mmCIF file of C-alpha atoms in Angstrom:
data_model
loop_
_atom_site.group_PDB
_atom_site.id
_atom_site.type_symbol
_atom_site.label_atom_id
_atom_site.label_comp_id
_atom_site.label_asym_id
_atom_site.label_seq_id
_atom_site.Cartn_x
_atom_site.Cartn_y
_atom_site.Cartn_z
ATOM 1 C CA MET W 1 -43.464 97.345 -154.202
ATOM 2 C CA LYS W 2 -42.348 100.922 -155.506
ATOM 3 C CA PHE W 3 -44.702 102.104 -158.463
ATOM 4 C CA PHE W 4 -43.582 104.693 -161.101
ATOM 5 C CA GLN W 5 -45.606 105.851 -164.275
ATOM 6 C CA LEU W 6 -43.694 107.122 -167.327
ATOM 7 C CA ASN W 7 -44.862 108.272 -170.397
ATOM 8 C CA GLY W 8 -43.666 107.803 -174.119
ATOM 9 C CA PRO W 9 -43.143 110.763 -176.203
ATOM 10 C CA ALA W 10 -45.692 113.109 -178.064
ATOM 11 C CA PRO W 11 -47.954 113.190 -179.485
ATOM 12 C CA LEU W 12 -49.140 109.558 -177.971
ATOM 13 C CA PHE W 13 -47.779 109.874 -174.701
ATOM 14 C CA THR W 14 -48.150 106.075 -174.297
ATOM 15 C CA ASN W 15 -48.526 104.990 -170.480
ATOM 16 C CA SER W 16 -45.633 103.233 -169.290
ATOM 17 C CA TYR W 17 -45.234 101.600 -165.630
ATOM 18 C CA LEU W 18 -41.905 100.507 -163.785
ATOM 19 C CA LEU W 19 -42.522 98.072 -160.795
ATOM 20 C CA ILE W 20 -39.527 97.505 -158.272
ATOM 21 C CA SER W 21 -39.810 94.713 -156.087
ATOM 22 C CA GLU W 22 -38.917 94.684 -152.211
ATOM 23 C CA GLY W 23 -35.878 92.544 -153.386
ATOM 24 C CA GLY W 24 -35.049 95.534 -156.002
ATOM 25 C CA HIS W 25 -35.897 93.938 -159.025
ATOM 26 C CA GLY W 26 -37.439 95.954 -161.643
ATOM 27 C CA ALA W 27 -40.271 94.861 -164.253
ATOM 28 C CA ILE W 28 -41.621 97.361 -166.807
ATOM 29 C CA ILE W 29 -45.059 97.051 -168.312
ATOM 30 C CA ASP W 30 -44.821 98.409 -171.890
ATOM 31 C CA PRO W 31 -41.493 100.158 -172.350
ATOM 32 C CA ALA W 32 -42.850 103.364 -174.237
ATOM 33 C CA ALA W 33 -40.279 105.828 -172.490
ATOM 34 C CA SER W 34 -36.367 106.341 -173.304
ATOM 35 C CA ALA W 35 -34.146 103.808 -172.005
ATOM 36 C CA GLU W 36 -32.360 106.584 -170.071
ATOM 37 C CA GLU W 37 -35.807 107.544 -168.076
ATOM 38 C CA TYR W 38 -35.904 103.855 -166.648
ATOM 39 C CA ASN W 39 -32.261 103.739 -166.059
ATOM 40 C CA ARG W 40 -32.374 106.758 -164.165
ATOM 41 C CA ILE W 41 -34.894 105.545 -161.622
ATOM 42 C CA LEU W 42 -33.564 102.128 -161.608
ATOM 43 C CA SER W 43 -30.157 103.889 -160.588
ATOM 44 C CA ARG W 44 -31.670 105.810 -158.112
ATOM 45 C CA GLU W 45 -33.471 103.078 -156.363
ATOM 46 C CA GLY W 46 -30.699 100.658 -156.492
ATOM 47 C CA ALA W 47 -32.454 98.086 -158.439
ATOM 48 C CA THR W 48 -31.904 95.878 -161.403
ATOM 49 C CA LEU W 49 -34.285 95.305 -164.472
ATOM 50 C CA THR W 50 -35.138 91.578 -164.828
ATOM 51 C CA HIS W 51 -38.410 91.764 -166.741
ATOM 52 C CA ILE W 52 -40.164 93.380 -169.718
ATOM 53 C CA PHE W 53 -43.791 92.972 -170.283
ATOM 54 C CA CYS W 54 -45.338 94.116 -173.538
ATOM 55 C CA THR W 55 -49.111 94.157 -173.343
ATOM 56 C CA HIS W 56 -48.902 94.269 -177.467
ATOM 57 C CA GLY W 57 -46.320 94.967 -180.012
ATOM 58 C CA HIS W 58 -47.257 98.227 -181.442
ATOM 59 C CA PHE W 59 -44.331 101.037 -182.006
ATOM 60 C CA ASP W 60 -45.314 103.286 -179.413
ATOM 61 C CA HIS W 61 -45.474 100.329 -176.609
ATOM 62 C CA VAL W 62 -42.308 98.925 -177.137
ATOM 63 C CA GLY W 63 -39.746 101.430 -178.019
ATOM 64 C CA ALA W 64 -37.224 100.943 -175.600
ATOM 65 C CA GLY W 65 -37.602 97.228 -175.139
ATOM 66 C CA GLU W 66 -34.883 96.068 -176.992
ATOM 67 C CA GLN W 67 -32.440 98.074 -175.811
ATOM 68 C CA LEU W 68 -33.112 97.585 -172.466
ATOM 69 C CA ARG W 69 -33.471 94.037 -172.755
ATOM 70 C CA THR W 70 -30.017 93.990 -174.252
ATOM 71 C CA GLN W 71 -28.284 96.269 -171.631
ATOM 72 C CA TRP W 72 -29.818 94.290 -168.701
ATOM 73 C CA GLY W 73 -30.264 90.877 -169.844
ATOM 74 C CA ALA W 74 -34.018 91.166 -168.952
ATOM 75 C CA LYS W 75 -36.438 88.764 -169.977
ATOM 76 C CA LEU W 76 -38.713 90.502 -172.356
ATOM 77 C CA TYR W 77 -42.356 88.951 -172.882
ATOM 78 C CA CYS W 78 -44.502 89.655 -176.202
ATOM 79 C CA GLU W 79 -46.582 87.619 -178.090
ATOM 80 C CA PRO W 80 -44.739 86.134 -181.405
ATOM 81 C CA SER W 81 -47.999 87.514 -183.405
ATOM 82 C CA ASP W 82 -47.121 90.832 -182.603
ATOM 83 C CA LEU W 83 -43.176 90.792 -183.823
ATOM 84 C CA ASN W 84 -41.596 91.440 -187.086
ATOM 85 C CA SER W 85 -44.012 93.869 -189.094
ATOM 86 C CA PRO W 86 -42.960 96.900 -190.629
ATOM 87 C CA TRP W 87 -43.612 100.090 -188.766
ATOM 88 C CA LEU W 88 -46.554 98.896 -186.565
ATOM 89 C CA TYR W 89 -44.667 95.999 -184.955
ATOM 90 C CA PRO W 90 -41.111 96.903 -184.848
ATOM 91 C CA LEU W 91 -40.210 94.676 -182.155
ATOM 92 C CA THR W 92 -38.282 91.588 -183.839
ATOM 93 C CA VAL W 93 -37.438 89.469 -180.598
ATOM 94 C CA SER W 94 -38.911 88.590 -177.592
ATOM 95 C CA ASP W 95 -38.014 85.782 -175.208
ATOM 96 C CA SER W 96 -41.153 84.343 -174.392
ATOM 97 C CA GLY W 97 -45.016 84.596 -175.242
ATOM 98 C CA TYR W 98 -47.713 84.231 -172.578
ATOM 99 C CA THR W 99 -49.560 81.411 -171.032
ATOM 100 C CA GLU W 100 -52.807 82.276 -170.151
ATOM 101 C CA ASN W 101 -53.650 82.529 -166.621
ATOM 102 C CA GLN W 102 -49.985 81.310 -165.911
ATOM 103 C CA PRO W 103 -48.367 83.878 -163.136
ATOM 104 C CA ILE W 104 -44.937 84.886 -163.682
ATOM 105 C CA SER W 105 -43.001 85.791 -160.284
ATOM 106 C CA VAL W 106 -40.847 88.704 -159.550
ATOM 107 C CA ASP W 107 -40.097 88.269 -156.017
ATOM 108 C CA GLU W 108 -43.181 88.877 -154.182
ATOM 109 C CA LEU W 109 -44.724 90.202 -157.489
ATOM 110 C CA THR W 110 -47.013 88.069 -159.328
ATOM 111 C CA PHE W 111 -48.352 88.921 -162.680
ATOM 112 C CA THR W 112 -50.825 86.998 -164.276
ATOM 113 C CA PRO W 113 -51.700 87.707 -168.476
ATOM 114 C CA TRP W 114 -54.791 86.957 -170.213
ATOM 115 C CA HIS W 115 -54.986 86.829 -173.801
ATOM 116 C CA THR W 116 -57.282 89.907 -175.119
ATOM 117 C CA PRO W 117 -56.655 89.859 -178.581
ATOM 118 C CA GLY W 118 -58.549 92.362 -181.085
ATOM 119 C CA HIS W 119 -56.618 95.426 -181.150
ATOM 120 C CA THR W 120 -53.519 93.375 -182.225
ATOM 121 C CA PRO W 121 -53.220 89.595 -182.500
ATOM 122 C CA GLY W 122 -51.174 89.435 -179.533
ATOM 123 C CA SER W 123 -52.855 91.765 -176.886
ATOM 124 C CA VAL W 124 -52.833 90.698 -173.242
ATOM 125 C CA CYS W 125 -54.101 92.260 -169.963
ATOM 126 C CA ILE W 126 -52.043 91.669 -166.997
ATOM 127 C CA LEU W 127 -53.065 91.973 -163.429
ATOM 128 C CA CYS W 128 -50.592 92.499 -160.308
ATOM 129 C CA GLY W 129 -51.944 92.798 -157.222
ATOM 130 C CA ASP W 130 -54.501 95.903 -157.363
ATOM 131 C CA CYS W 131 -53.272 96.837 -160.783
ATOM 132 C CA LEU W 132 -54.472 95.753 -163.980
ATOM 133 C CA PHE W 133 -52.477 96.778 -167.068
ATOM 134 C CA THR W 134 -55.007 96.795 -169.724
ATOM 135 C CA GLY W 135 -52.489 98.214 -172.642
ATOM 136 C CA ASP W 136 -55.054 98.901 -175.487
ATOM 137 C CA THR W 137 -57.608 96.713 -175.176
ATOM 138 C CA LEU W 138 -59.493 98.784 -172.711
ATOM 139 C CA PHE W 139 -59.351 102.376 -171.775
ATOM 140 C CA ALA W 140 -61.087 104.706 -168.875
ATOM 141 C CA GLY W 141 -64.448 104.828 -170.869
ATOM 142 C CA GLY W 142 -63.483 103.131 -174.010
ATOM 143 C CA ALA W 143 -61.506 100.173 -175.747
ATOM 144 C CA GLY W 144 -59.115 99.895 -178.222
ATOM 145 C CA ARG W 145 -59.315 100.588 -181.930
ATOM 146 C CA THR W 146 -59.389 97.798 -184.568
ATOM 147 C CA ASP W 147 -58.857 99.329 -187.817
ATOM 148 C CA MET W 148 -55.172 98.796 -187.917
ATOM 149 C CA ASP W 149 -53.165 95.862 -189.089
ATOM 150 C CA GLY W 150 -54.110 92.874 -187.292
ATOM 151 C CA GLY W 151 -56.856 94.482 -185.446
ATOM 152 C CA SER W 152 -60.280 92.323 -185.354
ATOM 153 C CA TYR W 153 -63.537 93.928 -183.679
ATOM 154 C CA PRO W 154 -65.059 90.345 -183.387
ATOM 155 C CA GLN W 155 -61.974 89.368 -181.154
ATOM 156 C CA LEU W 156 -62.018 92.689 -179.272
ATOM 157 C CA ILE W 157 -65.815 91.919 -178.441
ATOM 158 C CA ALA W 158 -64.997 88.266 -176.899
ATOM 159 C CA SER W 159 -61.756 89.885 -175.359
ATOM 160 C CA GLY W 160 -64.471 92.439 -173.504
ATOM 161 C CA LYS W 161 -66.773 89.299 -172.536
ATOM 162 C CA LYS W 162 -63.633 87.731 -171.148
ATOM 163 C CA LEU W 163 -62.554 90.960 -168.761
ATOM 164 C CA LYS W 164 -66.166 90.722 -167.565
ATOM 165 C CA ARG W 165 -65.945 87.082 -166.660
ATOM 166 C CA LEU W 166 -62.409 87.628 -164.448
ATOM 167 C CA PRO W 167 -62.291 87.163 -160.765
ATOM 168 C CA ILE W 168 -61.236 90.546 -160.221
ATOM 169 C CA PRO W 169 -62.062 92.991 -157.291
ATOM 170 C CA ALA W 170 -64.091 95.784 -158.072
ATOM 171 C CA GLU W 171 -61.665 98.200 -156.691
ATOM 172 C CA THR W 172 -58.726 97.208 -158.426
ATOM 173 C CA LYS W 173 -56.978 99.815 -160.823
ATOM 174 C CA VAL W 174 -57.394 99.817 -164.353
ATOM 175 C CA LEU W 175 -53.934 101.053 -165.967
ATOM 176 C CA PRO W 176 -54.599 101.686 -169.967
ATOM 177 C CA GLY W 177 -52.074 102.347 -172.270
ATOM 178 C CA HIS W 178 -52.996 105.919 -173.038
ATOM 179 C CA GLU W 179 -55.074 108.563 -171.104
ATOM 180 C CA GLY W 180 -56.527 108.419 -167.508
ATOM 181 C CA THR W 181 -56.928 105.500 -165.023
ATOM 182 C CA SER W 182 -60.022 103.607 -163.579
ATOM 183 C CA THR W 183 -61.022 100.697 -161.460
ATOM 184 C CA TYR W 184 -62.315 97.389 -162.683
ATOM 185 C CA GLY W 185 -65.695 98.036 -161.208
ATOM 186 C CA TYR W 186 -66.147 101.099 -162.734
ATOM 187 C CA GLU W 187 -65.424 100.225 -166.161
ATOM 188 C CA MET W 188 -67.685 96.696 -165.897
ATOM 189 C CA GLU W 189 -70.495 99.003 -164.941
ATOM 190 C CA ASN W 190 -70.058 102.326 -166.864
ATOM 191 C CA ASN W 191 -67.898 101.685 -170.101
ATOM 192 C CA TYR W 192 -70.122 101.393 -172.949
ATOM 193 C CA PHE W 193 -67.870 99.022 -174.724
ATOM 194 C CA ILE W 194 -68.371 96.640 -171.832
ATOM 195 C CA THR W 195 -72.018 97.147 -171.144
ATOM 196 C CA VAL W 196 -73.637 97.419 -174.527
ATOM 197 C CA MET W 197 -71.135 96.008 -176.941
ATOM 198 C CA CYS W 198 -69.962 93.074 -174.768
ATOM 199 C CA GLN W 199 -73.268 91.919 -173.486
ATOM 200 C CA ASP W 200 -73.518 88.119 -173.378
#
């Protein structure tokens, strides 16, 4: 597997990730950068984009999604509840939502989604190998905001409790939608949101 991190435009600089399988098939997690940036990497690597996974539907996470979906014929995943709303949820079409804990295979890569609503109704976290893509559900040292359209703090608390129960190795990298990275073990033991607000 080849792994690339890209970023969306200022001022949010949303994290985006492109994974390319050994078979030359690309999968994007949160298409926040420009289509040209992904296409440049895919061309250089001789790869074909086949899958686009949106952790949620906010504008800063889905910017190039529809253009890339149309250009490549890639299958785009986003929960229906995060589609078709002015400004915050500009993505109008997805090919599929996510089935809880149902793996999606891209050659040797396996993407396993869990529903983690709270930041948005359709938020998910996605595990692939030793990487947990948490979108805006969980950050290094924090959690997503819930004061925007569709946000729910009680749902975010429930999602945090779910994350604590997942059978994920401590060394798994936590790759959020903004700012720096961490590990699952560190966040479960040191993130105030997890250790204090999400107590059982």
